[in-house]
mmCIF file of C-alpha atoms in Angstrom:
data_model
loop_
_atom_site.group_PDB
_atom_site.id
_atom_site.type_symbol
_atom_site.label_atom_id
_atom_site.label_comp_id
_atom_site.label_asym_id
_atom_site.label_seq_id
_atom_site.Cartn_x
_atom_site.Cartn_y
_atom_site.Cartn_z
ATOM 1 C CA UNK A 7 37.975 128.329 -11.212
ATOM 2 C CA UNK A 8 37.268 127.927 -14.067
ATOM 3 C CA UNK A 9 36.241 131.199 -16.453
ATOM 4 C CA UNK A 10 34.015 130.990 -19.370
ATOM 5 C CA UNK A 11 35.158 133.142 -22.420
ATOM 6 C CA UNK A 12 32.010 133.698 -24.699
ATOM 7 C CA UNK A 13 32.939 135.289 -28.538
ATOM 8 C CA UNK A 14 31.407 136.934 -29.812
ATOM 9 C CA UNK A 15 29.672 139.072 -27.127
ATOM 10 C CA UNK A 16 27.341 139.819 -29.774
ATOM 11 C CA UNK A 17 26.805 139.601 -33.435
ATOM 12 C CA UNK A 18 23.948 140.008 -36.195
ATOM 13 C CA UNK A 19 21.949 138.227 -38.208
ATOM 14 C CA UNK A 20 19.022 137.630 -39.938
ATOM 15 C CA UNK A 21 16.267 135.166 -40.819
ATOM 16 C CA UNK A 22 16.658 131.887 -42.155
ATOM 17 C CA UNK A 23 21.641 132.164 -40.803
ATOM 18 C CA UNK A 24 22.872 129.940 -39.778
ATOM 19 C CA UNK A 25 24.422 130.868 -36.072
ATOM 20 C CA UNK A 26 27.783 129.201 -33.961
ATOM 21 C CA UNK A 27 28.381 131.327 -30.675
ATOM 22 C CA UNK A 28 32.053 130.132 -29.208
ATOM 23 C CA UNK A 29 33.113 129.128 -24.985
ATOM 24 C CA UNK A 30 36.092 128.610 -24.622
ATOM 25 C CA UNK A 31 36.692 126.984 -21.115
ATOM 26 C CA UNK A 32 39.865 128.001 -19.089
ATOM 27 C CA UNK A 33 40.327 124.704 -18.298
ATOM 28 C CA UNK A 34 40.040 120.563 -19.530
ATOM 29 C CA UNK A 35 36.756 120.047 -18.107
ATOM 30 C CA UNK A 36 35.196 117.087 -20.223
ATOM 31 C CA UNK A 37 31.804 117.695 -21.540
ATOM 32 C CA UNK A 38 30.444 119.876 -18.761
ATOM 33 C CA UNK A 39 29.231 122.748 -20.849
ATOM 34 C CA UNK A 40 25.125 123.836 -20.570
ATOM 35 C CA UNK A 41 23.320 126.776 -22.842
ATOM 36 C CA UNK A 42 20.930 128.887 -21.698
ATOM 37 C CA UNK A 43 18.925 131.470 -24.105
ATOM 38 C CA UNK A 44 17.658 134.399 -22.422
ATOM 39 C CA UNK A 45 14.861 136.805 -24.124
ATOM 40 C CA UNK A 46 14.503 140.498 -22.788
ATOM 41 C CA UNK A 47 12.428 141.051 -19.018
ATOM 42 C CA UNK A 48 12.144 137.148 -19.174
ATOM 43 C CA UNK A 49 14.530 133.984 -16.697
ATOM 44 C CA UNK A 50 17.057 131.900 -18.826
ATOM 45 C CA UNK A 51 15.963 129.104 -19.946
ATOM 46 C CA UNK A 52 18.018 124.898 -20.110
ATOM 47 C CA UNK A 53 18.603 124.556 -24.475
ATOM 48 C CA UNK A 54 21.285 121.661 -23.899
ATOM 49 C CA UNK A 55 22.956 120.948 -21.237
ATOM 50 C CA UNK A 56 26.461 118.316 -21.217
ATOM 51 C CA UNK A 57 28.211 120.106 -23.747
ATOM 52 C CA UNK A 58 25.228 118.276 -26.911
ATOM 53 C CA UNK A 59 22.223 116.841 -24.841
ATOM 54 C CA UNK A 60 19.045 118.977 -26.050
ATOM 55 C CA UNK A 61 16.800 119.236 -23.196
ATOM 56 C CA UNK A 62 12.758 118.745 -23.826
ATOM 57 C CA UNK A 63 10.866 120.714 -25.405
ATOM 58 C CA UNK A 64 14.075 122.686 -27.354
ATOM 59 C CA UNK A 65 13.988 122.743 -30.983
ATOM 60 C CA UNK A 66 16.138 120.467 -33.097
ATOM 61 C CA UNK A 67 18.199 123.041 -34.897
ATOM 62 C CA UNK A 68 19.578 124.107 -31.234
ATOM 63 C CA UNK A 69 22.054 122.224 -30.855
ATOM 64 C CA UNK A 70 25.662 122.237 -28.733
ATOM 65 C CA UNK A 71 29.093 120.284 -29.334
ATOM 66 C CA UNK A 72 32.719 120.486 -28.024
ATOM 67 C CA UNK A 73 34.889 118.554 -25.095
ATOM 68 C CA UNK A 74 37.627 119.568 -22.839
ATOM 69 C CA UNK A 75 38.310 123.644 -23.363
ATOM 70 C CA UNK A 76 36.231 124.499 -26.853
ATOM 71 C CA UNK A 77 32.476 124.337 -27.051
ATOM 72 C CA UNK A 78 29.998 125.863 -29.435
ATOM 73 C CA UNK A 79 25.932 126.509 -30.444
ATOM 74 C CA UNK A 80 24.032 126.202 -33.150
ATOM 75 C CA UNK A 81 21.442 127.577 -34.416
ATOM 76 C CA UNK A 82 21.004 125.699 -38.518
ATOM 77 C CA UNK A 83 18.846 127.886 -39.435
ATOM 78 C CA UNK A 84 17.508 131.105 -37.169
ATOM 79 C CA UNK A 85 14.233 131.892 -36.932
ATOM 80 C CA UNK A 86 12.665 135.603 -35.433
ATOM 81 C CA UNK A 87 11.946 134.074 -31.337
ATOM 82 C CA UNK A 88 15.880 133.047 -31.662
ATOM 83 C CA UNK A 89 16.043 136.554 -31.923
ATOM 84 C CA UNK A 90 17.946 137.176 -27.634
ATOM 85 C CA UNK A 91 21.310 136.140 -25.611
ATOM 86 C CA UNK A 92 22.641 133.375 -24.611
ATOM 87 C CA UNK A 93 24.797 131.952 -22.357
ATOM 88 C CA UNK A 94 27.131 129.068 -21.032
ATOM 89 C CA UNK A 95 27.842 127.939 -18.276
ATOM 90 C CA UNK A 96 30.033 125.517 -17.224
ATOM 91 C CA UNK A 97 29.783 122.697 -14.421
ATOM 92 C CA UNK A 98 33.014 120.843 -13.618
ATOM 93 C CA UNK A 99 34.345 122.510 -10.473
ATOM 94 C CA UNK A 100 31.660 125.150 -9.022
ATOM 95 C CA UNK A 101 29.450 126.575 -11.421
ATOM 96 C CA UNK A 102 30.451 129.868 -13.600
ATOM 97 C CA UNK A 103 28.504 131.103 -16.268
ATOM 98 C CA UNK A 104 30.374 132.616 -19.817
ATOM 99 C CA UNK A 105 29.918 136.537 -20.428
ATOM 100 C CA UNK A 106 26.853 136.352 -22.158
ATOM 101 C CA UNK A 107 26.210 136.674 -26.631
ATOM 102 C CA UNK A 108 23.835 139.043 -27.772
ATOM 103 C CA UNK A 109 22.391 138.014 -31.139
ATOM 104 C CA UNK A 110 19.792 141.001 -33.117
ATOM 105 C CA UNK A 111 19.066 141.173 -36.719
ATOM 106 C CA UNK B 1 3.886 121.720 -13.354
ATOM 107 C CA UNK B 2 6.552 122.332 -12.074
ATOM 108 C CA UNK B 3 6.526 126.312 -10.635
ATOM 109 C CA UNK B 4 9.099 128.126 -9.160
ATOM 110 C CA UNK B 5 8.319 131.619 -7.466
ATOM 111 C CA UNK B 6 10.703 133.789 -5.402
ATOM 112 C CA UNK B 7 9.526 136.898 -3.092
ATOM 113 C CA UNK B 8 11.136 139.167 -0.632
ATOM 114 C CA UNK B 9 12.860 141.602 -3.531
ATOM 115 C CA UNK B 10 12.849 145.011 -2.479
ATOM 116 C CA UNK B 11 15.188 148.329 -1.632
ATOM 117 C CA UNK B 12 17.370 148.160 1.289
ATOM 118 C CA UNK B 13 20.646 150.180 2.586
ATOM 119 C CA UNK B 14 23.628 148.941 2.182
ATOM 120 C CA UNK B 15 24.359 147.256 5.170
ATOM 121 C CA UNK B 16 21.772 145.877 5.440
ATOM 122 C CA UNK B 17 20.085 142.784 5.271
ATOM 123 C CA UNK B 18 16.993 140.835 3.229
ATOM 124 C CA UNK B 19 15.576 137.154 2.904
ATOM 125 C CA UNK B 20 14.528 136.101 -0.216
ATOM 126 C CA UNK B 21 11.583 132.868 -0.637
ATOM 127 C CA UNK B 22 10.778 130.782 -3.648
ATOM 128 C CA UNK B 23 8.297 128.980 -3.488
ATOM 129 C CA UNK B 24 8.252 124.959 -5.107
ATOM 130 C CA UNK B 25 5.478 123.699 -7.055
ATOM 131 C CA UNK B 26 4.540 120.507 -9.497
ATOM 132 C CA UNK B 27 8.173 117.930 -8.073
ATOM 133 C CA UNK B 28 9.333 116.454 -5.500
ATOM 134 C CA UNK B 29 11.020 119.238 -3.910
ATOM 135 C CA UNK B 30 13.046 117.460 -1.582
ATOM 136 C CA UNK B 31 14.271 114.851 -4.382
ATOM 137 C CA UNK B 32 16.391 118.089 -6.475
ATOM 138 C CA UNK B 33 18.907 120.738 -5.067
ATOM 139 C CA UNK B 34 18.375 124.316 -5.604
ATOM 140 C CA UNK B 35 19.597 127.096 -6.335
ATOM 141 C CA UNK B 36 20.203 131.252 -6.616
ATOM 142 C CA UNK B 37 21.395 133.077 -10.112
ATOM 143 C CA UNK B 38 21.385 137.085 -9.703
ATOM 144 C CA UNK B 39 21.418 139.020 -13.144
ATOM 145 C CA UNK B 40 22.763 142.228 -12.289
ATOM 146 C CA UNK B 41 21.204 145.440 -13.574
ATOM 147 C CA UNK B 42 21.802 144.974 -17.819
ATOM 148 C CA UNK B 43 25.144 142.126 -17.137
ATOM 149 C CA UNK B 44 25.225 138.681 -17.027
ATOM 150 C CA UNK B 45 24.273 136.037 -14.896
ATOM 151 C CA UNK B 46 26.148 135.199 -12.076
ATOM 152 C CA UNK B 47 25.521 131.728 -9.514
ATOM 153 C CA UNK B 48 24.740 132.451 -5.764
ATOM 154 C CA UNK B 49 24.135 129.801 -4.307
ATOM 155 C CA UNK B 50 23.614 125.676 -4.148
ATOM 156 C CA UNK B 51 21.660 123.272 -1.657
ATOM 157 C CA UNK B 52 21.875 119.354 -2.198
ATOM 158 C CA UNK B 53 18.089 117.819 -2.149
ATOM 159 C CA UNK B 54 19.013 117.174 1.255
ATOM 160 C CA UNK B 55 19.903 120.157 2.645
ATOM 161 C CA UNK B 56 23.255 118.913 4.249
ATOM 162 C CA UNK B 57 26.022 120.535 2.116
ATOM 163 C CA UNK B 58 25.663 124.392 0.300
ATOM 164 C CA UNK B 59 27.730 125.986 -1.905
ATOM 165 C CA UNK B 60 28.605 128.897 -2.273
ATOM 166 C CA UNK B 61 30.284 131.895 -4.829
ATOM 167 C CA UNK B 62 33.358 133.885 -3.272
ATOM 168 C CA UNK B 63 31.168 137.374 -4.027
ATOM 169 C CA UNK B 64 28.632 136.276 -1.327
ATOM 170 C CA UNK B 65 30.329 133.755 0.809
ATOM 171 C CA UNK B 66 29.868 134.154 4.280
ATOM 172 C CA UNK B 67 27.995 136.873 4.123
ATOM 173 C CA UNK B 68 24.554 134.655 2.164
ATOM 174 C CA UNK B 69 23.247 131.301 3.919
ATOM 175 C CA UNK B 70 20.615 129.318 1.641
ATOM 176 C CA UNK B 71 18.770 126.924 2.772
ATOM 177 C CA UNK B 72 15.262 124.607 2.382
ATOM 178 C CA UNK B 73 12.410 123.784 4.407
ATOM 179 C CA UNK B 74 11.196 120.524 3.186
ATOM 180 C CA UNK B 75 7.614 120.976 4.976
ATOM 181 C CA UNK B 76 6.606 124.408 3.609
ATOM 182 C CA UNK B 77 9.115 123.247 -0.155
ATOM 183 C CA UNK B 78 10.194 126.684 0.210
ATOM 184 C CA UNK B 79 14.055 127.756 -0.512
ATOM 185 C CA UNK B 80 16.245 131.165 1.596
ATOM 186 C CA UNK B 81 18.284 133.300 0.609
ATOM 187 C CA UNK B 82 19.482 135.340 3.941
ATOM 188 C CA UNK B 83 20.499 138.113 2.451
ATOM 189 C CA UNK B 84 23.535 140.175 5.139
ATOM 190 C CA UNK B 85 25.652 143.299 5.240
ATOM 191 C CA UNK B 86 24.899 143.836 1.538
ATOM 192 C CA UNK B 87 26.702 146.016 -0.957
ATOM 193 C CA UNK B 88 25.454 148.054 -3.956
ATOM 194 C CA UNK B 89 26.795 145.294 -6.310
ATOM 195 C CA UNK B 90 24.187 142.541 -4.519
ATOM 196 C CA UNK B 91 22.290 145.346 -6.625
ATOM 197 C CA UNK B 92 19.875 141.790 -9.027
ATOM 198 C CA UNK B 93 17.318 140.400 -10.014
ATOM 199 C CA UNK B 94 17.664 136.831 -8.648
ATOM 200 C CA UNK B 95 16.798 133.477 -10.417
ATOM 201 C CA UNK B 96 16.034 130.807 -7.971
ATOM 202 C CA UNK B 97 16.242 127.397 -9.429
ATOM 203 C CA UNK B 98 16.194 123.849 -9.499
ATOM 204 C CA UNK B 99 19.334 122.078 -10.722
ATOM 205 C CA UNK B 100 19.154 118.517 -12.309
ATOM 206 C CA UNK B 101 21.750 115.961 -10.633
ATOM 207 C CA UNK B 102 22.263 112.754 -12.210
ATOM 208 C CA UNK B 103 24.842 112.270 -14.094
ATOM 209 C CA UNK B 104 25.425 115.929 -15.209
ATOM 210 C CA UNK B 105 24.508 119.727 -13.533
ATOM 211 C CA UNK B 106 22.154 121.951 -14.805
ATOM 212 C CA UNK B 107 19.447 123.740 -14.007
ATOM 213 C CA UNK B 108 16.340 122.905 -15.874
ATOM 214 C CA UNK B 109 13.679 125.401 -14.409
ATOM 215 C CA UNK B 110 13.953 128.831 -13.218
ATOM 216 C CA UNK B 111 11.774 131.361 -11.425
ATOM 217 C CA UNK B 112 10.451 134.745 -12.743
ATOM 218 C CA UNK B 113 13.445 136.235 -10.463
ATOM 219 C CA UNK B 114 13.006 139.300 -7.765
ATOM 220 C CA UNK B 115 14.692 142.372 -7.891
ATOM 221 C CA UNK B 116 17.062 143.564 -5.024
ATOM 222 C CA UNK B 117 17.719 146.995 -4.880
ATOM 223 C CA UNK B 118 21.256 148.132 -2.293
ATOM 224 C CA UNK B 119 20.928 151.740 -2.232
ATOM 225 C CA UNK B 120 21.046 154.486 0.419
#
């Protein structure tokens, strides 16, 4: 099974900060990585698919990159509504989520 | 507007059974794979199962294989998850999700979730 290791597990940031979250796969998975955002008490929402493609309606301050084993989600200028938990997911072999990164004030 | 509405959650004893349903609307149901993802209280996301649009292929996480069965009813645009031999560790919010299966696979629409509690 492909394991996805996210880091950090949590981070503190301020409005306007540039935030980067990383995800490392246990084997090479091309670009089969997606990113989701989850706010407390709500269902997750898709942000990025296929490593770097912005889902419809997602603000352009979100971006994704990577291929092979290392992937990143970047928020270029953190906004108040971006405080949430972020998950990476691989779909190269079955489907596996990372453990999540909580972005706090 | 795409809508996914789960139902069927509740309290069940260990070893018991429960059937979840997800009513889909706003899109061509038979054209999409559908899946279940769960989240234990205070924990991360765990993929549970997926079924192709045609219904002819199903896949399961090792943690539920042999106990859970995913199915779909195209006449009612409804997705189901039959859960048998339930354990305490199956306690979670269960989300119904639509999966895109074009060049890549990803979950682009999520329901609001239904809570399953396994406890005596």
